[in-house]
Short mmCIF file of C-alpha atoms and ligand atoms in Angstrom, two decimals:
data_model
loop_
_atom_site.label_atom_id
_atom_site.label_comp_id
_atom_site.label_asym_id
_atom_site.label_seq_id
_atom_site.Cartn_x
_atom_site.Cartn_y
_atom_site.Cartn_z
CA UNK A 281 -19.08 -17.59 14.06
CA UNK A 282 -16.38 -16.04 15.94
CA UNK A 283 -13.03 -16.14 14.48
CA UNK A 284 -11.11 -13.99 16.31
CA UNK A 285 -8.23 -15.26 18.44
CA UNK A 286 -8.59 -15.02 21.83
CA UNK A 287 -7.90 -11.52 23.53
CA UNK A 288 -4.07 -11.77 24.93
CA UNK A 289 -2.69 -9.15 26.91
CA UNK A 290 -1.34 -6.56 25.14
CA UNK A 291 1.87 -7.81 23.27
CA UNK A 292 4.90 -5.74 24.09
CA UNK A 293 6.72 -4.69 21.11
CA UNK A 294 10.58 -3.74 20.86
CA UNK A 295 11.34 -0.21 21.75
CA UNK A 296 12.44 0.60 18.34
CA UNK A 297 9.54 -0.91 16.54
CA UNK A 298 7.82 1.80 13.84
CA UNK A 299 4.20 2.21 14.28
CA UNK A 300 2.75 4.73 12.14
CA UNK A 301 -0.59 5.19 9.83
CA UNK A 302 -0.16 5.71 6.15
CA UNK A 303 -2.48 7.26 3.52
CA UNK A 304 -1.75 7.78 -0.40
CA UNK A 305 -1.33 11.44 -1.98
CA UNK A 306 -4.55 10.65 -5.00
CA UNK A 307 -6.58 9.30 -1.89
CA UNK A 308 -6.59 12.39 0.19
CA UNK A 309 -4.95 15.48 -1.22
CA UNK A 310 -8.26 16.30 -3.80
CA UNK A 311 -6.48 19.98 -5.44
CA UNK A 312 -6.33 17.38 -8.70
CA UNK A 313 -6.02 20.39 -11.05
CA UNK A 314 -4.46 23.14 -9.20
CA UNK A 315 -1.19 24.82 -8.73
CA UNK A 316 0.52 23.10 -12.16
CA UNK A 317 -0.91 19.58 -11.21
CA UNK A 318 -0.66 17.43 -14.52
CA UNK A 319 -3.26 14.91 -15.10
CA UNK A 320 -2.57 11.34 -13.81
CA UNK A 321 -4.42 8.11 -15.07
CA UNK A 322 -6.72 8.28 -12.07
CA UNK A 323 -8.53 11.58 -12.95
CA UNK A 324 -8.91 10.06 -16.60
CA UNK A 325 -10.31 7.08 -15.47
CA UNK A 326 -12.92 8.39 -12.89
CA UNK A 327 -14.25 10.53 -15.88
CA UNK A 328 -15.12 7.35 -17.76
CA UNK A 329 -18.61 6.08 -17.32
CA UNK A 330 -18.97 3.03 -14.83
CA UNK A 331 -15.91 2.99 -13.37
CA UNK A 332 -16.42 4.40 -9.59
CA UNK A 333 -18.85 2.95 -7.94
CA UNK A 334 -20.88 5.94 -6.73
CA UNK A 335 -19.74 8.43 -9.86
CA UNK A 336 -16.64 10.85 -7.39
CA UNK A 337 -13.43 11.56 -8.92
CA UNK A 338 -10.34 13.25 -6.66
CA UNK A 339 -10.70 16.46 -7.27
CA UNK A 340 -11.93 17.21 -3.54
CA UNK A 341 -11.05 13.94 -1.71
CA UNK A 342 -10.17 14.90 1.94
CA UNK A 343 -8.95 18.56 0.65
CA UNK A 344 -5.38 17.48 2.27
CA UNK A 345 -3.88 20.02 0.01
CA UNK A 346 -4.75 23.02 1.96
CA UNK A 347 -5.42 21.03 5.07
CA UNK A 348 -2.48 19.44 5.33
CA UNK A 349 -1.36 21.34 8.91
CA UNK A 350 -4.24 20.69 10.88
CA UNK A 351 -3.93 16.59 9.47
CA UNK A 352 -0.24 16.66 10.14
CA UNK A 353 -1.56 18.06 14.10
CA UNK A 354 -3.91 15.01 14.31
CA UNK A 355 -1.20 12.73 13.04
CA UNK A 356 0.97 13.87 15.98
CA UNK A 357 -2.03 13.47 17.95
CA UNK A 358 -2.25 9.91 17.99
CA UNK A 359 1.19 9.18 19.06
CA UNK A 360 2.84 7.52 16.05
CA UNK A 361 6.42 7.38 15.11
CA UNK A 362 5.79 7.53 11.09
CA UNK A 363 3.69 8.94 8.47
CA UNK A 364 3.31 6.65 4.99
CA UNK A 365 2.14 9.12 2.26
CA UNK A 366 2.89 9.39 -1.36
CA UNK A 367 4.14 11.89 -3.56
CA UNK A 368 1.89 12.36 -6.66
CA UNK A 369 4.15 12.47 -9.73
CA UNK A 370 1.92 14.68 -12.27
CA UNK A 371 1.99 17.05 -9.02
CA UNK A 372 5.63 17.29 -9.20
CA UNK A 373 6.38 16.47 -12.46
CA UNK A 374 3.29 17.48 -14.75
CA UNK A 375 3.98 15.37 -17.59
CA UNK A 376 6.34 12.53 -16.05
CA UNK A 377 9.22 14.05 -17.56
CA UNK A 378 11.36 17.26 -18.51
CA UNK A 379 10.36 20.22 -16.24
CA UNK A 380 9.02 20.17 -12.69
CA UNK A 381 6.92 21.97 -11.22
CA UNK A 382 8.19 24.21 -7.92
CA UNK A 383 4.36 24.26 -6.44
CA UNK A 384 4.38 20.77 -6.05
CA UNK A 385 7.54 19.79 -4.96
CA UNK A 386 6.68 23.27 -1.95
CA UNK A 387 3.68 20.92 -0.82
CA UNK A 388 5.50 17.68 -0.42
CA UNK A 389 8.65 19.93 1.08
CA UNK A 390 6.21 21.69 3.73
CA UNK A 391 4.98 18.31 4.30
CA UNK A 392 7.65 16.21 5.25
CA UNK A 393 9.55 19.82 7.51
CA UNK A 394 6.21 19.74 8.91
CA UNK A 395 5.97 15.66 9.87
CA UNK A 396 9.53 16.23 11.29
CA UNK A 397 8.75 19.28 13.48
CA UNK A 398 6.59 17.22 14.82
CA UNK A 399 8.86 14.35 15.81
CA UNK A 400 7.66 11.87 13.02
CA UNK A 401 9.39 9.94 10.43
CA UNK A 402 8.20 10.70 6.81
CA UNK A 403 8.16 7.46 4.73
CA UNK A 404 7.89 8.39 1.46
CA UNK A 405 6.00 6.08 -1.67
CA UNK A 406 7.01 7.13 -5.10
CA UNK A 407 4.56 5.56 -6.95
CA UNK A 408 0.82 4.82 -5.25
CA UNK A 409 -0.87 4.41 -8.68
CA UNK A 410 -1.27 8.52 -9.91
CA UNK A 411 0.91 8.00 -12.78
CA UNK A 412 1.37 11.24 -15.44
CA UNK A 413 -1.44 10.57 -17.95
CA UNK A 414 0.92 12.18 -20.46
CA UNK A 415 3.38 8.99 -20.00
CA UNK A 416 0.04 6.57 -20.24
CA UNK A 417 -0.34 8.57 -23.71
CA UNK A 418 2.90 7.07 -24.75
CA UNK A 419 2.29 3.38 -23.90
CA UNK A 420 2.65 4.01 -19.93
CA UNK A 421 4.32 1.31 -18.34
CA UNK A 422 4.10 -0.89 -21.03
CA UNK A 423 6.40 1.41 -23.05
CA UNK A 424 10.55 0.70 -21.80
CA UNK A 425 11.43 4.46 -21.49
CA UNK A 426 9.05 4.77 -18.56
CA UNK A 427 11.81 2.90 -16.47
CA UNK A 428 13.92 5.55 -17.11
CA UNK A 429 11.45 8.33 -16.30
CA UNK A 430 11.01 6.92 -12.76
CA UNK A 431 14.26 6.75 -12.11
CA UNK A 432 14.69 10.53 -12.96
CA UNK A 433 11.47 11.31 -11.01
CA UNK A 434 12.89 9.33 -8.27
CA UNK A 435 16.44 11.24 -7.84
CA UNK A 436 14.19 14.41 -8.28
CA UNK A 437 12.56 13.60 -5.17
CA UNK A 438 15.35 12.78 -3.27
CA UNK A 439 17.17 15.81 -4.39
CA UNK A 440 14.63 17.72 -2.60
CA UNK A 441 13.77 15.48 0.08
CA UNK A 442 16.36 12.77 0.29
CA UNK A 443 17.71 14.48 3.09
CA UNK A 444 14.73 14.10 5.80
CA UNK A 445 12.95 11.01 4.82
CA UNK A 446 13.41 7.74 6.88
CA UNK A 447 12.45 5.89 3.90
CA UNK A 448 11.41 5.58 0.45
CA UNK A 449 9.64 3.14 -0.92
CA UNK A 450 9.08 2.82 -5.16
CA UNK A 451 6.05 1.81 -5.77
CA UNK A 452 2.88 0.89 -4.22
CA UNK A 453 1.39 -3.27 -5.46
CA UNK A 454 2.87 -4.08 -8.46
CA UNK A 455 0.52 -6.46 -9.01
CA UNK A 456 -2.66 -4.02 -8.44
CA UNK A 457 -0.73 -1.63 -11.31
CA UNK A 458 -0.73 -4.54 -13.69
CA UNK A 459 -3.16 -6.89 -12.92
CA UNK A 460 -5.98 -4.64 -11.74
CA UNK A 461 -4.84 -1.48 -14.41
CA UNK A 462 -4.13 -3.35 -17.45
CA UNK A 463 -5.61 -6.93 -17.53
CA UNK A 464 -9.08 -6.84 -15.74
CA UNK A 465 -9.18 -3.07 -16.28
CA UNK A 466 -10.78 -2.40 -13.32
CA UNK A 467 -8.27 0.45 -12.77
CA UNK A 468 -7.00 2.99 -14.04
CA UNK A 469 -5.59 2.68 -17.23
CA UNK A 470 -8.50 0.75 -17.84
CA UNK A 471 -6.41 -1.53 -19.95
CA UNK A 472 -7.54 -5.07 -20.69
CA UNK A 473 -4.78 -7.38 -21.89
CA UNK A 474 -2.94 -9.87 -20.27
CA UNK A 475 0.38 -9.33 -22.34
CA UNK A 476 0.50 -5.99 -21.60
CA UNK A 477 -0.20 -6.28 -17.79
CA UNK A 478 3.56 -8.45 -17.71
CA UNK A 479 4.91 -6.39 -19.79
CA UNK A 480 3.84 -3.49 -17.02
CA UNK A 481 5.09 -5.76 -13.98
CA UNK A 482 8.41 -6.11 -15.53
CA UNK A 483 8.92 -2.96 -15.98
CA UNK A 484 7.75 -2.04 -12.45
CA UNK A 485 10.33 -4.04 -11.27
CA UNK A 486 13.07 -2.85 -13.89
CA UNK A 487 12.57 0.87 -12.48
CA UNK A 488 12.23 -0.12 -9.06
CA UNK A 489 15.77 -2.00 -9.15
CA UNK A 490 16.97 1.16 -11.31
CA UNK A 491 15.39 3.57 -9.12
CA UNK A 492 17.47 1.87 -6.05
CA UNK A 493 20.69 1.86 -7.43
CA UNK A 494 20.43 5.46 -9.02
CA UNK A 495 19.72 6.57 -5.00
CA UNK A 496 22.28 4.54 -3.52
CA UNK A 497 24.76 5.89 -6.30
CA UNK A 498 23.57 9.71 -4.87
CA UNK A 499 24.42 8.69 -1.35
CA UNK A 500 20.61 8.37 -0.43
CA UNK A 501 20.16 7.74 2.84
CA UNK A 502 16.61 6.53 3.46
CA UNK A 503 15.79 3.00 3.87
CA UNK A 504 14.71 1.34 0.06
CA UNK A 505 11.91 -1.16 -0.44
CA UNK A 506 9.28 -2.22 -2.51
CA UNK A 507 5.73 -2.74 -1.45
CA UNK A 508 3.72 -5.61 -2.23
CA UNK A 509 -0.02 -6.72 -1.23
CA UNK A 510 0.31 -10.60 -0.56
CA UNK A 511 -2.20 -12.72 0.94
CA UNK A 512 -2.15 -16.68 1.60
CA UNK A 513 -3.95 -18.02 -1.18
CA UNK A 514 -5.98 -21.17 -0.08
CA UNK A 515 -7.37 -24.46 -2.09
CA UNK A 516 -11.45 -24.60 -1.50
CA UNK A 517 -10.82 -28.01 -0.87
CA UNK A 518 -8.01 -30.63 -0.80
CA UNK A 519 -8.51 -31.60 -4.30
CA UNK A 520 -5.63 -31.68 -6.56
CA UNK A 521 -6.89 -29.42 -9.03
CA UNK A 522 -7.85 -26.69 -6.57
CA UNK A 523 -4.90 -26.70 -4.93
CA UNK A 524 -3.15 -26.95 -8.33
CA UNK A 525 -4.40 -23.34 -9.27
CA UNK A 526 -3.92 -21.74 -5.56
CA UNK A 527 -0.69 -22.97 -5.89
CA UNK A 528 -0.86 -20.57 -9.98
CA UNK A 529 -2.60 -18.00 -8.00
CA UNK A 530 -0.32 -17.50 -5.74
CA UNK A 531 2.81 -17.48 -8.12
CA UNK A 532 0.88 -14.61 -10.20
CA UNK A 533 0.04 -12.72 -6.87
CA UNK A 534 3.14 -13.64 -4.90
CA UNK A 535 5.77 -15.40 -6.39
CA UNK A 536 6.20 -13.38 -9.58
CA UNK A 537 7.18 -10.51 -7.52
CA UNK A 538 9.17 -12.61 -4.76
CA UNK A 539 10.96 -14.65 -7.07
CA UNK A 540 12.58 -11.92 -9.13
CA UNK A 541 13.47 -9.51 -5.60
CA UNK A 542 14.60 -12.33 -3.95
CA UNK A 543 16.25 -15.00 -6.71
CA UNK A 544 16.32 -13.14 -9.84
CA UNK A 545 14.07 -15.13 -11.98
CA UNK A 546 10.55 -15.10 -12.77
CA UNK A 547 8.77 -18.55 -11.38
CA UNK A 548 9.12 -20.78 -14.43
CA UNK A 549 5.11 -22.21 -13.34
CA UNK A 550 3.42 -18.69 -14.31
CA UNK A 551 5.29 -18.11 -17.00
CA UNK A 552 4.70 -21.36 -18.93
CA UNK A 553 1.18 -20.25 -18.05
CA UNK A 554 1.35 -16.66 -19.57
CA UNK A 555 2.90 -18.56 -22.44
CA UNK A 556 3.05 -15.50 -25.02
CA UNK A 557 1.63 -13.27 -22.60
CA UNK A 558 5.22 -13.64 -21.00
CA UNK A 559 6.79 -10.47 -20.95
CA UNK A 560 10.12 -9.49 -23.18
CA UNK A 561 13.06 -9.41 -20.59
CA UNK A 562 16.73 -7.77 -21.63
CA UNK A 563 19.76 -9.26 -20.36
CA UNK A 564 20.69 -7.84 -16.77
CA UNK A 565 17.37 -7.29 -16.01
CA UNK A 566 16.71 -9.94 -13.45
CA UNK A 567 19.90 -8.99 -11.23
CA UNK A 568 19.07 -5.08 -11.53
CA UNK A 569 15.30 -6.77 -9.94
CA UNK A 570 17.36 -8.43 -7.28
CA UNK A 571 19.48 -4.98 -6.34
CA UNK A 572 19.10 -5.90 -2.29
CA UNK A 573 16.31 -4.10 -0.51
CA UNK A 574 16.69 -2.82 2.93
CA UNK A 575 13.12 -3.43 3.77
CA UNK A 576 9.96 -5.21 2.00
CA UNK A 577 6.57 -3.36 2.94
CA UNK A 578 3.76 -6.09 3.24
CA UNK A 579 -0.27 -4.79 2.82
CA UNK A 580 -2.19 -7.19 4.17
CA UNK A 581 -6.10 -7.33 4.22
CA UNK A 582 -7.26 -10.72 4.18
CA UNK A 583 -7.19 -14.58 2.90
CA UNK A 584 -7.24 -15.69 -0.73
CA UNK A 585 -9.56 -19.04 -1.44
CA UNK A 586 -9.42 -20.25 -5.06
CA UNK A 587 -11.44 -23.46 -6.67
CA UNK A 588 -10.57 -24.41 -9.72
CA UNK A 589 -14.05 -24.14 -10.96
CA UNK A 590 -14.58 -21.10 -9.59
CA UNK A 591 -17.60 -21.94 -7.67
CA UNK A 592 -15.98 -20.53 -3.77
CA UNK A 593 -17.50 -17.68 -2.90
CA UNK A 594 -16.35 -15.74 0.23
CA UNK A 595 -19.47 -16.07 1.91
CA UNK A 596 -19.20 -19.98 2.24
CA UNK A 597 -16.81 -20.24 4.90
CA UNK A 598 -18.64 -18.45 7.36
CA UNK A 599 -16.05 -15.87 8.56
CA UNK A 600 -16.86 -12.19 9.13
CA UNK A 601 -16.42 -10.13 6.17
CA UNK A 602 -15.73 -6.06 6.24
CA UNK A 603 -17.40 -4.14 3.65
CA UNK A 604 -15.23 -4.51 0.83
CA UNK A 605 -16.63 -8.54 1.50
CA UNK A 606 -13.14 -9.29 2.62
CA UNK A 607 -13.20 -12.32 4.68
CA UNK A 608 -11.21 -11.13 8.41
CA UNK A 609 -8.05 -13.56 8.81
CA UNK A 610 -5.46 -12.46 11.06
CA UNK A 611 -4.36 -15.73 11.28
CA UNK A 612 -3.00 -15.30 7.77
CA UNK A 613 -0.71 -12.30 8.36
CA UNK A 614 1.13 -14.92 11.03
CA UNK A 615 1.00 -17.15 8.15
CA UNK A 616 2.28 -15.56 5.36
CA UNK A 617 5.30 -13.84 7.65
CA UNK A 618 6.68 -17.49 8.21
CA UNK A 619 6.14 -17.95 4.98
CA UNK A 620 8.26 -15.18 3.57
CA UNK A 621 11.15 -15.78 6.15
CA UNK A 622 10.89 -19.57 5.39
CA UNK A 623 11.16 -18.97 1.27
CA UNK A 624 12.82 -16.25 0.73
CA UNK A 625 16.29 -14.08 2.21
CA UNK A 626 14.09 -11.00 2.96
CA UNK A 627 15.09 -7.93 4.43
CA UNK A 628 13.30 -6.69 7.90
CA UNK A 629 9.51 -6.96 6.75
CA UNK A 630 7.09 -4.03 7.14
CA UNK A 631 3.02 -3.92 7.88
CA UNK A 632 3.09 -1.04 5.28
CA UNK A 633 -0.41 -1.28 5.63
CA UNK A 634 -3.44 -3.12 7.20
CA UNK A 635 -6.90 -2.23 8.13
CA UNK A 636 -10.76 -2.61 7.55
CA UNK A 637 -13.80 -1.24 5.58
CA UNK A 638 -16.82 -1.21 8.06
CA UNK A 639 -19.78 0.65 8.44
CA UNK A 640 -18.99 3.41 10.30
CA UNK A 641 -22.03 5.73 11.09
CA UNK A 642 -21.46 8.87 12.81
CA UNK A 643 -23.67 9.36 15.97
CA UNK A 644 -23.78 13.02 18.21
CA UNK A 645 -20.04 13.37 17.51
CA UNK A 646 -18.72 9.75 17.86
CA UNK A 647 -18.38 6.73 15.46
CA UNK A 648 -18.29 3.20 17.80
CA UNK A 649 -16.32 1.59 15.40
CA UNK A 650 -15.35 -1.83 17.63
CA UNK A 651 -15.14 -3.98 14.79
CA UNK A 652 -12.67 -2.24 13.33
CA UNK A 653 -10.35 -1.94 16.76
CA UNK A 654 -11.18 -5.60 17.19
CA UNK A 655 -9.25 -6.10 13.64
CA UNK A 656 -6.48 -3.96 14.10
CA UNK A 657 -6.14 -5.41 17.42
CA UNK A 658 -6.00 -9.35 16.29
CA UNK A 659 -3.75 -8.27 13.39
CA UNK A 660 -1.25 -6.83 15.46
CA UNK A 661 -0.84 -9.72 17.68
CA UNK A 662 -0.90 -11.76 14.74
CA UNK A 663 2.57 -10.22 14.09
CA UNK A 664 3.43 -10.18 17.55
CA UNK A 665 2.94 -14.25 16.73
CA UNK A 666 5.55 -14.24 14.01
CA UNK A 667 8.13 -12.14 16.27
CA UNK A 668 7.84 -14.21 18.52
CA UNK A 669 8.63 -17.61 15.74
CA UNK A 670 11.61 -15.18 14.35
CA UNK A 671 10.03 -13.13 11.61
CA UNK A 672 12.68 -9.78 12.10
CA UNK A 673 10.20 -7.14 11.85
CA UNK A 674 10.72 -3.30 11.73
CA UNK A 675 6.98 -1.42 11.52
CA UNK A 676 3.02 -1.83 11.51
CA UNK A 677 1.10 1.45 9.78
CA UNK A 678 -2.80 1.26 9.66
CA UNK A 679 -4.76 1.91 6.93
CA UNK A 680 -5.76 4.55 6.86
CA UNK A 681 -5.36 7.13 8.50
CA UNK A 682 -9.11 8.64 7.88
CA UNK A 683 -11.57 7.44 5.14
CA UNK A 684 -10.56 8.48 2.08
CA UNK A 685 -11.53 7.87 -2.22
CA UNK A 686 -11.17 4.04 -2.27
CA UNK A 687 -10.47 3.77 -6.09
CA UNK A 688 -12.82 2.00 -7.90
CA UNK A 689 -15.60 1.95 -4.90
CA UNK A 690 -15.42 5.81 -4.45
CA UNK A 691 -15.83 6.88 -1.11
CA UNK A 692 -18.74 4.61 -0.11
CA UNK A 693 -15.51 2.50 1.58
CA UNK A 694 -14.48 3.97 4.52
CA UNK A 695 -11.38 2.42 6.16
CA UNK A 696 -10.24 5.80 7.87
CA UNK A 697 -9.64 5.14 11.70
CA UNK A 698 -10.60 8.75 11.51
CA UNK A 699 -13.94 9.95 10.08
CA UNK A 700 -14.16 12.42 7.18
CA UNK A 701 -17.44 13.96 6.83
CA UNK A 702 -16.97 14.78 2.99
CA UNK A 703 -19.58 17.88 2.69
CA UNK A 704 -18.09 19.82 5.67
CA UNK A 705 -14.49 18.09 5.13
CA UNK A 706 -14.42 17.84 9.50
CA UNK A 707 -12.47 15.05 10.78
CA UNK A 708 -13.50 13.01 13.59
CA UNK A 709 -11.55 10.32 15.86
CA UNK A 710 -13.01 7.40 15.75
CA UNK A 711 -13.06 4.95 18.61
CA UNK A 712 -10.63 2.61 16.82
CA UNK A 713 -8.33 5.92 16.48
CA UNK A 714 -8.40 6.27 20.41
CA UNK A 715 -7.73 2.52 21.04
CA UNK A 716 -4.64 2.90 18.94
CA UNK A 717 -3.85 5.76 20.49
CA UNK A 718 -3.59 4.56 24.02
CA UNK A 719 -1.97 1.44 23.14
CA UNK A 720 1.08 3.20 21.67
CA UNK A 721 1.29 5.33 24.75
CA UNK A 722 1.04 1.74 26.57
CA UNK A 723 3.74 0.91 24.30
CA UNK A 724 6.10 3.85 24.66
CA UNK A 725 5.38 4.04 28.14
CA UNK A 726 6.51 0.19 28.57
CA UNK A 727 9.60 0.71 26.20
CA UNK A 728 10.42 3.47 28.74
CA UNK A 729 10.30 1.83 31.92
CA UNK A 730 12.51 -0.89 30.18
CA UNK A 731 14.95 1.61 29.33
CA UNK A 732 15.17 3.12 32.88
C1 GCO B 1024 -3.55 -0.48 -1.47
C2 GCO B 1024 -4.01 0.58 -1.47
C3 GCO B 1024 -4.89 1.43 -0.73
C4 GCO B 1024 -6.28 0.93 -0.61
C5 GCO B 1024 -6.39 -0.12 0.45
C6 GCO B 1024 -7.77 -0.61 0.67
O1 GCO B 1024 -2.29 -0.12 -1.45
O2 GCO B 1024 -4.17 -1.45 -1.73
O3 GCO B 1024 -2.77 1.09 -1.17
O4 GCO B 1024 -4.77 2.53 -1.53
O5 GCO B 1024 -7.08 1.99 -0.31
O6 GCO B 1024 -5.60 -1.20 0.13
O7 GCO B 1024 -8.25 -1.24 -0.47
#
């Protein structure tokens, strides 16, 4: 069944609109023990039996660590504006507190000089998931004094960088940090306990508040936000009970994270459901949460359907799936932008990222990769759809910008729009790369003749 939209003409974005392609620093760099690198939960986990798919770790990945010029040239390459990356923390900051480490904080310093000599905007993420496993040793996020850690780690950076960033975001999915790290345990820490994962969220949330005010106090400059992964979560059916628990799912995915950023309070709905799973909360907390944000990144990938017997399974509704069996939805970006301007005061809303897992075989130098273009294609008109309904929207950035360790699948996933072959570590453009490629020079070259 086809369930893409019909092709429009190319939307024409406004001239100031950020289009960029983002990455994360445990994803690519690989150098995992090198150069006064601390351990972070990520290279503990992957050394545990069964938990990446195909057995890899990071301590290669896309070797961004030494190749970091020649990606930075590609980067330029393609056209964009911006540059999403992270900065890992054990890099700069071996054991997630006390003394930093100068080799580290060189990298991320020849990085973002080198993103700027080349004309794009470095938007920074302080915390995409490769926490210091020395903090994880003393209760991680779970323990209160890690707030206070990240705060510290974040005026590090920005005394170092806070000068040439365009932004800086705190911290990559809250919910993927607690949910997927400490209550499935299908991430790194491996933890499995519910109480724990809300104590985690809060404390996310604490820090990332913290973290904001600490940089505003310092005069920071950037733009501050939060990223969150949000999806519209969908009954199976009409029945009251199913969409009695998409309306639970989506306060644990959505609104427990909304609610607090945007009204100060956790959704009263989830946590008579956590019941004492709730986590402990301090007095001030909630408005130090609700410090205003001057942009919220969205990652989008796909729909959410829930039944309340848990019988749906993603292959019954008949859309086309990517690899990671992610049902493709661009409808639901539209969706869930209306959504966010209709329920909440948000700031200017970000695509921090969005993008596809497909099979992606390389053939005499090429990879025809047109399902992927096809889904970065619907997906940007799908937020083309909410501009045009009033959605105030600053960026899009594509993930990612070449295939790269997907977490728990390894790197069977690729959702690069740039191939890496992993044995040889060459980098190829894939078709997708060159679509988006010439239609941000169609872009910029509309934006110009406007101007003139
Ligand atoms: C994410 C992650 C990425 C993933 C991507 C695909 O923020 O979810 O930032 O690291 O690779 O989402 O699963």
């Amino acid at each position: 069944m086809n369930t893409h939209p019909a092709t429009h003409p190319p939307a024409q974005f406004p001239a100031d609109f950020v289009w960029g392609v983002a990455t994360s620093a445990f994803q690519i760099e690989g150098a995992s023990d090198v150069d006064g690198k601390g351990p972070s939960i990520w290279d503990s986990f992957c050394k545990l039996p069964g938990t990446i798919a195909d057995g890899s770790d990071g301590h290669v990945a896309c070797d961004h660590y030494q190749r970091w010029s020649d990606d930075l040239d590609m980067i330029a390459s393609l056209g964009v504006k911006a540059y999403r990356f992270s900065t890992s923390w054990p890099r700069v900051q071996p054991t997630g507190s006390g003394a930093w480490n100068a080799k580290g904080l060189d990298f991320y310093e020849r990085l973002v000089d080198g993103l700027l000599a080349r004309g794009i905007a470095p938007y920074l993420t302080l915390n995409h998931w490769d926490f210091p496993q020395a903090l994880q040793d003393k209760g991680g996020w779970a323990n209160r004094d890690t707030v206070q850690h990240f705060v510290d780690y974040a005026l590090g950076m920005h005394a170092r960088l806070g000068d040439r960033v365009a932004s800086i975001t705190t911290h990559n999915e809250p919910w993927v940090m607690s949910v997927l790290g400490n209550e499935t345990g299908i991430f790194a820490p491996g933890i499995k306990n519910r109480g724990t994962a809300a104590q985690v969220s809060h404390h996310l949330l604490l820090s990332h508040g913290l973290a904001m005010r600490a940089l505003r106090d310092v005069g920071c400059k950037a733009s501050l936000g939060i990223v969150l992964n949000l999806s519209p979560i969908q009954g199976a059916s009409d029945s009251a009970a199913d969409r009695a628990k998409a309306y639970l799912e989506d306060g644990r995915l959505a609104r427990w994270y909304l609610d607090p950023l945007f009204k100060a309070a956790y959704p009263a709905d989830v946590l008579t459901d956590l019941g004492a799973d709730a986590p402990q909360v301090q007095n001030g907390d909630m408005d130090i949460i609700a410090t205003p944000m001057d942009y919220l990144g969205i990652n989008y990938y796909s729909r959410t359907v829930v039944s309340a017997d848990g019988s749906w399974n993603v292959r019954q509704s008949g859309l086309e799936l990517t690899e990671m069996d992610w049902e493709i939805y661009p409808q639901g970006l539209t969706e869930l932008l209306l959504r966010l301007k209709r329920d909440y005061p948000v700031p200017p809303l970000f695509i921090t990222e969005n993008g596809g897992a497909f099979k992606d075989p390389l053939v005499n130098g090429q990879v025809h990769d047109a399902d992927r273009t096809r889904y970065l294609q619907t997906h940007i008109e799908s937020v083309h759809q909410a501009m045009r309904q009033g959605v105030k929207m600053g960026g899009y950035m594509v993930w990612s910008l070449m295939d790269n360790f997907e977490w728990a699948s390894g790197y069977a996933k690729r959702f690069g729009i740039v191939h890496v072959d992993y044995a040889t570590q060459a980098r190829t453009l894939k078709d997708s790369a060159y679509w988006y490629q010439s239609f941000l020079s169609t872009q910029a070259a509309a934006a110009l003749a406007k101007a003139a």
